[in-house]
Amino acid sequence: MARRRTVHCCQACGAQHPRWHGRCPDCGEWESLVEETFAPPVAPAATAPGSRAPGGGLAGLVTPVGEEKPRRLAEIDADASPRIRSGEGELDRVLGGGFVPGSVILLGGDPGIGKSTLALQVAGGLAAAGRSVLYVSGEESAEQIRLRASRLPGVGGGLQVLTSTRVEALAGPLRELAPSVVVIDSIQTIQTDAIESAAGSVAQVRESAAQLAATAKRSNAVLLLIGHVTKDGQLAGPRVLEHLVDVVLTFEGDRHHAFRLLRTVKNRFGSTQEVGVFSMAGHGLEAVGNPSELFLEERSTRAPGSCVVPLLEGSRPMLVELQALVAPAPYGTPRRTTLGLEDARVALLLAVLDRRSRVDLLSQDVYAKAAGGVRVAEPAADLAIALAIASSRLDRAVPPDTAAVGEIGLGGEVRRVARLDARAAEAARLGFRRLLVPEACHREQVARTKGRGSGADPDCELVPIREVAEAVDWLERYGGSEPG
Ligand code: TYD
Ligand code: MG
């Protein structure tokens, strides 16, 4: 009998080591190595034809002759397998037009964000449209799923539900139902007998996913894997999974707000630039066609400490309100608290404002946040964050019909951003009359519109800003003081 192989597998990065270490030599994570035992390779090899021969080696890796031959590129029909529309426009947009048959998709996100809801909605919709869909849940009972489905519109009664946590138990149903879409909720609860370690460990997740993916590929089914995210925002354990799957989607948002953003981290069949916007309602997830309007709905236009920025989420411009509150620090080191913005970015902007403009922020507490539970990562938000902070400190409100965009450098210079025309158009569409923009962008825009023989956008005036101090001057001149 072949000897059992024992490795120590890092639960953070998936690296394998022959010996135990207190700290993973690969990723530096402490106490992340867990001993894992692999069954002798004879068992899995016997079940799957074409998998590695017991002896290993290159011969075992190569698919048996006759199954797949080289073809000339010109002879390959790219449209051989048309995409399956999910029925959710926002999801289709992110996928690049729908599911590709035979593809594996990983949907990650925080617990409670709505992954199961989205998956059930899509699976149920496809079942209602007459497709064979299998929904496998290792997290909820069949009754719970039924209860949830009754709240969602358009979930077809033909959806096949299976509550199982063993990969081996899926083989039968997969063969009999021949589903075109299989949902696994979640990959961390699924385990295979081929590996002895507990469900959710890196080895289990990797092996189970690999087996499922191979089965799905063989039957040309779409496999949608749901995965949880750990505290620090990594897809739990399975960095390894990212290599195995074709598409990685993340579902994010603030659980206490209704907005949810669906992003692509990786997509073998489309762009990773697209973003889907949903809102969580009492009856499931709804697509949001005009996110800017939602984000700006509750804006207080008169109070200082607020500035709107036209962000670019993928190819879609989106207006988001950024807020700041500056208050004298009563004692000791001033507090700097952020929500939805990066701490480091805000700290940097505070330092730049302090040194490069007349805004004095020493011994002031600063609180900064993005409204609506949005998470802002784009550097183009710098100028708006700086203006919101300056606005609160100087007690001068940014005029309600003015937005700002631009990246700020350490010298206080305002740097160029991409796709200014799309941002300005979105701002104009929502009634903004003025947009503070990097001077370099303004120059290009003017040159471009001159070439076309028309003037600048008549609805939204672009105000060129070279340095952060200039923006502060503009605010002092045109900003409104607090009423009352
Ligand atoms: P869920 O899909 O279970 O999250 P995940 O699978 O990512 O852990 O979403 C759960 C949350 O969504 C829960 O807090 C309730 C809320 N919800 C609604 O607001 N409306 C609905 O119609 C449904 C089904 C859930
Ligand atoms: Mg769930």
Short mmCIF file of C-alpha atoms and ligand atoms in Angstrom, two decimals:
data_model
loop_
_atom_site.label_atom_id
_atom_site.label_comp_id
_atom_site.label_asym_id
_atom_site.label_seq_id
_atom_site.Cartn_x
_atom_site.Cartn_y
_atom_site.Cartn_z
CA MET A 1 0.00 0.00 0.00
CA ALA A 2 1.22 3.46 -0.84
CA ARG A 3 2.30 5.57 2.08
CA ARG A 4 0.06 8.43 3.22
CA ARG A 5 1.59 11.77 2.46
CA THR A 6 1.55 14.43 5.13
CA VAL A 7 2.13 18.08 4.39
CA HIS A 8 1.73 21.27 6.36
CA CYS A 9 -0.52 23.57 4.44
CA CYS A 10 -0.75 27.32 5.06
CA GLN A 11 -4.42 28.28 5.52
CA ALA A 12 -3.69 31.81 4.37
CA CYS A 13 -1.76 31.35 1.13
CA GLY A 14 -2.09 27.64 0.39
CA ALA A 15 1.66 26.96 0.35
CA GLN A 16 2.69 23.45 1.33
CA HIS A 17 5.68 22.65 3.52
CA PRO A 18 7.10 19.29 4.54
CA ARG A 19 7.68 20.47 8.12
CA TRP A 20 5.70 22.63 10.52
CA HIS A 21 6.70 26.26 11.01
CA GLY A 22 5.33 28.77 13.45
CA ARG A 23 5.25 31.26 10.63
CA CYS A 24 4.58 30.48 6.99
CA PRO A 25 7.89 30.91 5.13
CA ASP A 26 5.94 31.93 2.01
CA CYS A 27 3.47 34.57 3.15
CA GLY A 28 4.68 35.36 6.67
CA GLU A 29 1.35 34.58 8.35
CA TRP A 30 1.72 33.34 11.95
CA GLU A 31 0.33 30.00 13.10
CA SER A 32 -1.36 29.30 9.79
CA LEU A 33 0.15 25.89 9.02
CA VAL A 34 -2.15 22.92 9.47
CA GLU A 35 -1.12 19.31 9.03
CA GLU A 36 -3.02 17.65 6.22
CA THR A 37 -2.94 14.04 5.11
CA PHE A 38 -3.59 12.95 1.57
CA ALA A 39 -5.02 9.54 0.83
CA PRO A 40 -2.86 7.36 -1.42
CA PRO A 41 -3.33 8.52 -5.01
CA VAL A 42 -4.72 5.15 -6.14
CA ALA A 43 -8.30 5.88 -5.12
CA PRO A 44 -8.99 9.07 -7.14
CA ALA A 45 -7.04 7.76 -10.11
CA ALA A 46 -9.33 4.78 -10.34
CA THR A 47 -12.51 6.87 -10.50
CA ALA A 48 -11.55 9.44 -13.10
CA PRO A 49 -10.31 8.21 -16.45
CA GLY A 50 -7.57 10.37 -17.85
CA SER A 51 -6.41 11.60 -14.46
CA ARG A 52 -2.88 11.08 -13.27
CA ALA A 53 -1.51 7.59 -13.42
CA PRO A 54 -0.48 6.25 -10.01
CA GLY A 55 3.12 6.51 -10.99
CA GLY A 56 2.75 10.22 -11.78
CA GLY A 57 5.11 11.63 -14.39
CA LEU A 58 4.34 13.46 -17.60
CA ALA A 59 2.48 10.54 -19.18
CA GLY A 60 -0.10 10.80 -16.40
CA LEU A 61 -0.64 14.49 -17.05
CA VAL A 62 -1.23 14.21 -20.75
CA THR A 63 -4.80 13.51 -21.85
CA PRO A 64 -5.09 10.13 -23.57
CA VAL A 65 -4.60 10.18 -27.33
CA GLY A 66 -7.72 10.68 -29.43
CA GLU A 67 -9.59 12.93 -26.98
CA GLU A 68 -8.21 16.27 -28.09
CA LYS A 69 -6.11 17.05 -31.15
CA PRO A 70 -4.50 20.32 -32.12
CA ARG A 71 -6.74 22.41 -34.35
CA ARG A 72 -5.93 25.36 -36.53
CA LEU A 73 -6.95 28.64 -34.91
CA ALA A 74 -9.02 29.55 -37.96
CA GLU A 75 -11.01 26.35 -37.64
CA ILE A 76 -12.08 27.02 -34.07
CA ASP A 77 -15.55 28.48 -33.82
CA ALA A 78 -15.58 31.06 -31.04
CA ASP A 79 -19.38 31.13 -30.95
CA ALA A 80 -19.70 27.36 -30.66
CA SER A 81 -21.22 27.66 -27.22
CA PRO A 82 -23.49 30.68 -26.95
CA ARG A 83 -23.70 32.35 -23.57
CA ILE A 84 -26.48 31.61 -21.13
CA ARG A 85 -28.21 34.80 -20.07
CA SER A 86 -28.60 34.78 -16.30
CA GLY A 87 -31.76 36.85 -16.37
CA GLU A 88 -30.12 39.48 -14.13
CA GLY A 89 -28.95 42.27 -16.40
CA GLU A 90 -26.37 43.54 -13.91
CA LEU A 91 -24.83 40.08 -13.53
CA ASP A 92 -24.74 39.57 -17.29
CA ARG A 93 -23.00 42.92 -17.67
CA VAL A 94 -20.29 41.88 -15.22
CA LEU A 95 -19.87 38.44 -16.80
CA GLY A 96 -19.50 40.04 -20.22
CA GLY A 97 -22.84 38.93 -21.63
CA GLY A 98 -23.88 35.89 -19.62
CA PHE A 99 -22.51 32.56 -18.42
CA VAL A 100 -20.16 30.69 -20.73
CA PRO A 101 -21.10 27.00 -20.73
CA GLY A 102 -18.43 24.89 -19.10
CA SER A 103 -17.04 27.79 -17.11
CA VAL A 104 -16.39 27.95 -13.38
CA ILE A 105 -17.32 31.12 -11.52
CA LEU A 106 -16.35 32.00 -7.98
CA LEU A 107 -18.63 34.45 -6.17
CA GLY A 108 -17.00 35.80 -3.03
CA GLY A 109 -18.14 38.23 -0.38
CA ASP A 110 -18.68 38.90 3.31
CA PRO A 111 -21.21 36.78 5.18
CA GLY A 112 -24.71 38.21 4.96
CA ILE A 113 -23.98 40.40 1.96
CA GLY A 114 -26.43 38.53 -0.29
CA LYS A 115 -24.46 35.87 -2.16
CA SER A 116 -27.01 33.14 -1.51
CA THR A 117 -29.84 35.48 -2.41
CA LEU A 118 -28.23 36.41 -5.72
CA ALA A 119 -27.39 32.80 -6.54
CA LEU A 120 -30.87 31.56 -5.68
CA GLN A 121 -32.48 34.37 -7.65
CA VAL A 122 -30.41 33.57 -10.73
CA ALA A 123 -30.78 29.79 -10.37
CA GLY A 124 -34.51 30.11 -9.81
CA GLY A 125 -34.90 32.43 -12.77
CA LEU A 126 -33.07 30.05 -15.07
CA ALA A 127 -35.16 27.14 -13.79
CA ALA A 128 -38.31 29.14 -14.47
CA ALA A 129 -37.05 29.67 -18.01
CA GLY A 130 -36.99 25.92 -18.46
CA ARG A 131 -33.35 25.10 -17.84
CA SER A 132 -32.17 22.27 -15.65
CA VAL A 133 -30.53 23.90 -12.64
CA LEU A 134 -29.12 22.25 -9.52
CA TYR A 135 -28.73 24.29 -6.33
CA VAL A 136 -26.49 22.57 -3.80
CA SER A 137 -26.46 24.01 -0.32
CA GLY A 138 -24.28 22.89 2.54
CA GLU A 139 -25.30 25.85 4.64
CA GLU A 140 -29.07 25.91 4.74
CA SER A 141 -31.77 23.28 4.98
CA ALA A 142 -34.09 22.66 2.04
CA GLU A 143 -36.91 24.28 4.04
CA GLN A 144 -34.87 27.42 4.61
CA ILE A 145 -34.14 27.63 0.91
CA ARG A 146 -37.82 27.15 0.11
CA LEU A 147 -38.69 29.93 2.56
CA ARG A 148 -36.16 32.30 1.02
CA ALA A 149 -37.29 31.44 -2.49
CA SER A 150 -40.87 32.34 -1.60
CA ARG A 151 -39.68 35.91 -0.94
CA LEU A 152 -37.96 36.18 -4.30
CA PRO A 153 -39.90 36.89 -7.47
CA GLY A 154 -39.51 34.63 -10.46
CA VAL A 155 -38.02 31.57 -8.79
CA GLY A 156 -39.26 28.57 -10.71
CA GLY A 157 -40.60 25.53 -8.86
CA GLY A 158 -38.54 23.32 -11.17
CA LEU A 159 -35.30 24.29 -9.45
CA GLN A 160 -33.57 21.18 -8.10
CA VAL A 161 -32.35 21.60 -4.53
CA LEU A 162 -29.84 19.33 -2.84
CA THR A 163 -28.51 19.75 0.68
CA SER A 164 -25.30 17.84 0.76
CA THR A 165 -21.72 18.47 1.76
CA ARG A 166 -19.99 15.61 0.00
CA VAL A 167 -18.59 15.89 -3.50
CA GLU A 168 -19.12 12.19 -4.00
CA ALA A 169 -22.85 12.55 -3.27
CA LEU A 170 -23.16 14.99 -6.18
CA ALA A 171 -22.02 12.57 -8.85
CA GLY A 172 -25.37 10.78 -9.12
CA PRO A 173 -27.62 13.87 -9.37
CA LEU A 174 -25.20 15.50 -11.81
CA ARG A 175 -25.41 12.48 -14.08
CA GLU A 176 -29.19 12.09 -13.86
CA LEU A 177 -30.23 15.74 -14.09
CA ALA A 178 -27.48 16.85 -16.49
CA PRO A 179 -27.96 20.42 -15.26
CA SER A 180 -26.78 23.32 -17.38
CA VAL A 181 -26.06 25.37 -14.23
CA VAL A 182 -24.85 24.09 -10.86
CA VAL A 183 -24.65 26.35 -7.80
CA ILE A 184 -22.51 25.30 -4.82
CA ASP A 185 -23.32 27.27 -1.65
CA SER A 186 -20.68 27.36 -0.32
CA ILE A 187 -17.40 25.79 -1.40
CA GLN A 188 -16.15 25.98 2.19
CA THR A 189 -18.84 23.57 3.39
CA ILE A 190 -18.14 20.97 0.71
CA GLN A 191 -15.70 18.14 1.25
CA THR A 192 -14.37 15.15 -0.58
CA ASP A 193 -13.49 11.74 0.78
CA ALA A 194 -10.19 11.87 -1.08
CA ILE A 195 -8.80 14.16 1.61
CA GLU A 196 -8.98 13.72 5.33
CA SER A 197 -8.77 17.26 6.63
CA ALA A 198 -11.83 19.21 7.76
CA ALA A 199 -14.23 21.03 5.44
CA GLY A 200 -13.11 24.57 4.79
CA SER A 201 -9.39 23.83 5.04
CA VAL A 202 -7.29 24.86 2.09
CA ALA A 203 -6.65 21.30 0.96
CA GLN A 204 -10.36 20.43 1.08
CA VAL A 205 -11.50 23.55 -0.70
CA ARG A 206 -8.90 23.13 -3.42
CA GLU A 207 -9.49 19.43 -4.00
CA SER A 208 -13.31 19.64 -3.86
CA ALA A 209 -13.35 22.60 -6.22
CA ALA A 210 -10.96 20.88 -8.61
CA GLN A 211 -13.12 17.76 -8.73
CA LEU A 212 -16.32 19.75 -9.22
CA ALA A 213 -14.73 21.91 -11.88
CA ALA A 214 -13.49 18.88 -13.80
CA THR A 215 -16.97 17.34 -13.72
CA ALA A 216 -18.63 20.56 -14.80
CA LYS A 217 -16.15 21.08 -17.65
CA ARG A 218 -16.73 17.56 -18.89
CA SER A 219 -20.52 18.02 -19.02
CA ASN A 220 -20.28 21.63 -20.27
CA ALA A 221 -22.25 22.91 -17.26
CA VAL A 222 -21.78 26.28 -15.63
CA LEU A 223 -20.43 25.89 -12.10
CA LEU A 224 -21.09 28.77 -9.71
CA LEU A 225 -19.10 28.44 -6.50
CA ILE A 226 -19.94 30.68 -3.56
CA GLY A 227 -17.03 31.49 -1.25
CA HIS A 228 -16.76 33.38 2.01
CA VAL A 229 -14.29 36.12 2.62
CA THR A 230 -12.06 36.21 5.70
CA LYS A 231 -11.71 39.17 8.04
CA ASP A 232 -8.91 40.76 6.06
CA GLY A 233 -10.88 40.58 2.84
CA GLN A 234 -9.23 37.57 1.24
CA LEU A 235 -11.36 34.87 -0.26
CA ALA A 236 -11.03 32.43 2.64
CA GLY A 237 -8.02 30.24 2.07
CA PRO A 238 -8.56 29.77 -1.63
CA ARG A 239 -6.16 32.13 -3.22
CA VAL A 240 -5.54 28.76 -4.78
CA LEU A 241 -9.09 28.77 -6.13
CA GLU A 242 -8.48 31.90 -8.14
CA HIS A 243 -6.21 29.96 -10.47
CA LEU A 244 -8.68 27.16 -10.89
CA VAL A 245 -11.74 29.16 -11.85
CA ASP A 246 -12.46 31.19 -14.98
CA VAL A 247 -14.21 34.13 -13.36
CA VAL A 248 -13.85 35.63 -9.90
CA LEU A 249 -16.66 37.93 -8.79
CA THR A 250 -16.83 39.77 -5.49
CA PHE A 251 -19.99 41.02 -3.96
CA GLU A 252 -19.43 43.97 -1.69
CA GLY A 253 -21.21 46.69 0.17
CA ASP A 254 -22.15 47.71 3.67
CA ARG A 255 -24.54 45.27 5.29
CA HIS A 256 -26.44 48.14 6.87
CA HIS A 257 -27.02 49.84 3.54
CA ALA A 258 -29.00 48.56 0.62
CA PHE A 259 -26.33 49.03 -2.10
CA ARG A 260 -24.30 46.10 -3.33
CA LEU A 261 -21.55 46.23 -5.91
CA LEU A 262 -20.66 43.20 -7.96
CA ARG A 263 -17.11 43.41 -9.28
CA THR A 264 -14.94 41.18 -11.44
CA VAL A 265 -11.47 40.40 -10.16
CA LYS A 266 -10.72 38.00 -12.98
CA ASN A 267 -12.63 37.14 -16.13
CA ARG A 268 -11.35 34.86 -18.86
CA PHE A 269 -14.30 35.74 -21.09
CA GLY A 270 -14.67 39.47 -20.71
CA SER A 271 -13.50 42.70 -19.20
CA THR A 272 -12.76 43.07 -15.50
CA GLN A 273 -13.84 46.69 -15.70
CA GLU A 274 -17.56 46.25 -15.41
CA VAL A 275 -19.45 46.73 -12.17
CA GLY A 276 -22.96 45.62 -11.37
CA VAL A 277 -25.04 47.65 -8.94
CA PHE A 278 -27.84 46.10 -6.90
CA SER A 279 -29.96 47.19 -4.02
CA MET A 280 -31.21 44.72 -1.41
CA ALA A 281 -34.95 45.02 -1.03
CA GLY A 282 -37.54 43.04 0.91
CA HIS A 283 -37.98 40.78 -2.07
CA GLY A 284 -34.42 40.08 -3.06
CA LEU A 285 -31.88 42.03 -5.08
CA GLU A 286 -32.95 44.67 -7.54
CA ALA A 287 -30.81 46.05 -10.33
CA VAL A 288 -29.94 49.73 -9.97
CA GLY A 289 -29.88 51.49 -13.31
CA ASN A 290 -28.86 54.95 -12.13
CA PRO A 291 -26.57 54.52 -9.14
CA SER A 292 -25.63 58.21 -8.93
CA GLU A 293 -29.18 59.22 -8.19
CA LEU A 294 -29.37 56.74 -5.34
CA PHE A 295 -26.04 57.78 -3.88
CA LEU A 296 -26.97 61.46 -3.91
CA GLU A 297 -30.55 61.08 -2.73
CA GLU A 298 -29.97 62.02 0.90
CA ARG A 299 -27.29 64.63 0.38
CA SER A 300 -27.43 67.70 2.58
CA THR A 301 -26.49 70.43 0.16
CA ARG A 302 -26.07 73.32 2.57
CA ALA A 303 -23.82 72.02 5.32
CA PRO A 304 -20.04 72.38 5.02
CA GLY A 305 -17.90 69.26 4.92
CA SER A 306 -19.32 67.59 1.85
CA CYS A 307 -18.15 67.27 -1.74
CA VAL A 308 -19.37 65.11 -4.61
CA VAL A 309 -16.95 63.25 -6.89
CA PRO A 310 -17.69 61.58 -10.22
CA LEU A 311 -15.95 58.22 -9.83
CA LEU A 312 -15.46 55.75 -12.60
CA GLU A 313 -16.53 52.22 -11.69
CA GLY A 314 -15.45 50.21 -14.67
CA SER A 315 -16.82 51.95 -17.69
CA ARG A 316 -19.61 53.51 -15.67
CA PRO A 317 -19.36 56.93 -14.05
CA MET A 318 -20.94 57.16 -10.62
CA LEU A 319 -21.40 60.22 -8.44
CA VAL A 320 -20.59 59.67 -4.78
CA GLU A 321 -20.76 62.09 -1.88
CA LEU A 322 -17.72 62.33 0.39
CA GLN A 323 -18.08 63.84 3.84
CA ALA A 324 -15.67 65.19 6.43
CA LEU A 325 -16.03 66.59 9.90
CA VAL A 326 -13.16 68.52 11.48
CA ALA A 327 -13.40 69.31 15.18
CA PRO A 328 -10.85 70.57 17.74
CA ALA A 329 -9.17 67.65 19.50
CA PRO A 330 -9.88 67.98 23.21
CA TYR A 331 -6.67 66.31 24.37
CA GLY A 332 -3.66 64.34 23.25
CA THR A 333 -3.13 63.01 19.76
CA PRO A 334 -5.94 64.02 17.40
CA ARG A 335 -8.16 61.24 16.09
CA ARG A 336 -8.39 60.41 12.42
CA THR A 337 -11.28 58.12 11.60
CA THR A 338 -12.40 57.01 8.15
CA LEU A 339 -15.27 54.97 6.79
CA GLY A 340 -15.31 53.73 3.23
CA LEU A 341 -12.04 55.56 2.49
CA GLU A 342 -8.49 54.33 2.96
CA ASP A 343 -6.87 55.52 6.20
CA ALA A 344 -3.52 56.02 4.53
CA ARG A 345 -5.00 58.15 1.75
CA VAL A 346 -6.82 60.43 4.17
CA ALA A 347 -3.72 60.76 6.36
CA LEU A 348 -1.70 61.70 3.29
CA LEU A 349 -4.24 64.28 2.17
CA LEU A 350 -4.32 65.80 5.66
CA ALA A 351 -0.54 66.18 5.57
CA VAL A 352 -0.65 67.73 2.10
CA LEU A 353 -3.44 70.13 3.07
CA ASP A 354 -1.52 71.11 6.18
CA ARG A 355 1.75 71.79 4.39
CA ARG A 356 0.60 73.01 0.99
CA SER A 357 -2.39 75.18 1.83
CA ARG A 358 -3.58 77.49 4.53
CA VAL A 359 -5.87 74.92 6.11
CA ASP A 360 -4.56 74.26 9.60
CA LEU A 361 -5.33 70.73 10.72
CA LEU A 362 -2.88 70.38 13.57
CA SER A 363 -4.63 69.30 16.79
CA GLN A 364 -7.92 68.74 14.96
CA ASP A 365 -9.91 65.54 15.01
CA VAL A 366 -10.82 64.51 11.47
CA TYR A 367 -13.61 62.13 10.51
CA ALA A 368 -14.05 61.29 6.83
CA LYS A 369 -16.47 58.95 5.11
CA ALA A 370 -18.06 58.01 1.83
CA ALA A 371 -21.84 58.26 2.09
CA GLY A 372 -24.18 55.39 1.31
CA GLY A 373 -21.85 52.60 2.40
CA VAL A 374 -19.73 52.87 -0.75
CA ARG A 375 -16.04 51.96 -0.61
CA VAL A 376 -13.93 54.45 -2.53
CA ALA A 377 -10.52 53.35 -3.75
CA GLU A 378 -10.01 55.50 -6.82
CA PRO A 379 -7.24 58.12 -6.46
CA ALA A 380 -9.42 60.47 -8.51
CA ALA A 381 -11.41 61.06 -5.30
CA ASP A 382 -8.45 62.90 -3.68
CA LEU A 383 -9.50 66.41 -4.62
CA ALA A 384 -13.05 65.89 -3.37
CA ILE A 385 -11.82 64.41 -0.06
CA ALA A 386 -9.45 67.36 0.39
CA LEU A 387 -12.24 69.82 -0.41
CA ALA A 388 -14.63 68.16 2.01
CA ILE A 389 -12.02 68.39 4.78
CA ALA A 390 -11.15 72.01 3.94
CA SER A 391 -14.84 72.83 3.72
CA SER A 392 -15.51 71.55 7.22
CA ARG A 393 -12.42 73.24 8.67
CA LEU A 394 -13.15 76.61 7.06
CA ASP A 395 -16.90 76.33 7.61
CA ARG A 396 -17.56 77.00 3.95
CA ALA A 397 -19.92 74.70 2.06
CA VAL A 398 -18.96 73.58 -1.43
CA PRO A 399 -21.74 75.02 -3.65
CA PRO A 400 -24.41 72.33 -4.14
CA ASP A 401 -24.04 72.39 -7.92
CA THR A 402 -20.26 71.81 -7.82
CA ALA A 403 -18.34 68.54 -7.88
CA ALA A 404 -14.58 67.90 -7.96
CA VAL A 405 -12.24 65.27 -9.36
CA GLY A 406 -8.46 64.84 -9.38
CA GLU A 407 -5.60 62.93 -7.85
CA ILE A 408 -3.39 64.87 -5.43
CA GLY A 409 0.38 64.39 -5.27
CA LEU A 410 2.63 64.97 -2.27
CA GLY A 411 3.68 68.33 -3.67
CA GLY A 412 0.06 69.45 -3.55
CA GLU A 413 -0.24 69.22 -7.34
CA VAL A 414 -3.55 68.05 -8.80
CA ARG A 415 -2.93 65.23 -11.25
CA ARG A 416 -4.71 64.04 -14.31
CA VAL A 417 -7.55 61.49 -14.19
CA ALA A 418 -8.85 59.13 -16.87
CA ARG A 419 -12.02 59.65 -18.92
CA LEU A 420 -12.89 63.15 -17.81
CA ASP A 421 -15.55 63.46 -20.52
CA ALA A 422 -17.59 60.55 -19.12
CA ARG A 423 -17.34 61.95 -15.61
CA ALA A 424 -18.34 65.46 -16.65
CA ALA A 425 -21.27 64.14 -18.66
CA GLU A 426 -22.58 62.19 -15.66
CA ALA A 427 -22.17 65.24 -13.40
CA ALA A 428 -24.05 67.37 -15.94
CA ARG A 429 -26.78 64.76 -16.19
CA LEU A 430 -27.42 65.03 -12.47
CA GLY A 431 -27.62 68.79 -12.54
CA PHE A 432 -24.07 69.77 -11.59
CA ARG A 433 -23.09 73.05 -13.23
CA ARG A 434 -19.42 73.11 -12.28
CA LEU A 435 -16.66 70.50 -12.02
CA LEU A 436 -13.26 71.26 -10.49
CA VAL A 437 -10.76 69.31 -12.61
CA PRO A 438 -6.98 68.89 -12.94
CA GLU A 439 -5.55 71.65 -15.09
CA ALA A 440 -3.88 69.16 -17.45
CA CYS A 441 -7.22 67.49 -18.15
CA HIS A 442 -8.88 70.84 -18.70
CA ARG A 443 -6.25 71.78 -21.27
CA GLU A 444 -6.75 68.53 -23.18
CA GLN A 445 -10.49 68.84 -23.06
CA VAL A 446 -10.37 72.38 -24.44
CA ALA A 447 -8.00 71.35 -27.23
CA ARG A 448 -10.24 68.43 -28.12
CA THR A 449 -13.48 70.39 -28.22
CA LYS A 450 -11.78 73.14 -30.26
CA GLY A 451 -10.72 70.55 -32.80
CA ARG A 452 -14.31 69.48 -33.12
CA GLY A 453 -15.36 73.05 -33.63
CA SER A 454 -17.81 73.14 -30.75
CA GLY A 455 -17.45 74.81 -27.36
CA ALA A 456 -17.04 73.05 -24.02
CA ASP A 457 -19.99 71.22 -22.47
CA PRO A 458 -22.56 73.99 -22.12
CA ASP A 459 -24.18 72.34 -19.09
CA CYS A 460 -21.14 71.74 -16.92
CA GLU A 461 -18.34 74.26 -16.68
CA LEU A 462 -14.86 72.81 -16.06
CA VAL A 463 -12.78 74.78 -13.56
CA PRO A 464 -9.03 74.07 -13.97
CA ILE A 465 -7.16 73.49 -10.71
CA ARG A 466 -3.38 73.21 -10.59
CA GLU A 467 -2.71 72.81 -6.89
CA VAL A 468 -4.61 71.95 -3.77
CA ALA A 469 -4.05 75.50 -2.45
CA GLU A 470 -5.87 76.79 -5.53
CA ALA A 471 -8.86 74.60 -4.74
CA VAL A 472 -8.91 75.97 -1.20
CA ASP A 473 -8.78 79.54 -2.58
CA TRP A 474 -11.68 78.73 -4.89
CA LEU A 475 -13.65 77.38 -1.93
CA GLU A 476 -12.99 80.51 0.14
CA ARG A 477 -14.14 82.72 -2.72
CA TYR A 478 -17.21 80.80 -3.89
CA GLY A 479 -18.12 78.56 -0.94
CA GLY A 480 -21.19 79.39 1.13
CA SER A 481 -20.89 80.04 4.84
CA GLU A 482 -23.03 78.03 7.23
CA PRO A 483 -26.59 79.28 7.47
CA GLY A 484 -27.97 80.45 10.79
P1 TYD B 1 -27.64 36.09 2.11
O1 TYD B 1 -27.93 35.91 0.67
O2 TYD B 1 -28.04 35.01 3.04
O3 TYD B 1 -26.11 36.41 2.35
P2 TYD B 1 -24.83 35.49 2.16
O4 TYD B 1 -25.23 34.27 1.44
O5 TYD B 1 -23.88 36.37 1.39
O6 TYD B 1 -24.29 35.21 3.52
O7 TYD B 1 -28.30 37.47 2.51
C1 TYD B 1 -28.76 37.62 3.75
C2 TYD B 1 -29.24 39.03 4.03
O8 TYD B 1 -30.06 39.57 3.02
C3 TYD B 1 -30.06 38.94 5.26
O9 TYD B 1 -29.51 39.84 6.21
C4 TYD B 1 -31.43 39.32 4.86
C5 TYD B 1 -31.26 40.04 3.59
N1 TYD B 1 -32.38 39.83 2.66
C6 TYD B 1 -33.21 40.88 2.33
O10 TYD B 1 -33.06 41.99 2.81
N2 TYD B 1 -34.23 40.68 1.42
C7 TYD B 1 -34.46 39.47 0.86
O11 TYD B 1 -35.40 39.33 0.06
C8 TYD B 1 -33.61 38.39 1.22
C9 TYD B 1 -33.82 37.03 0.63
C10 TYD B 1 -32.58 38.61 2.11
MG MG B 2 -25.24 32.30 2.21
#
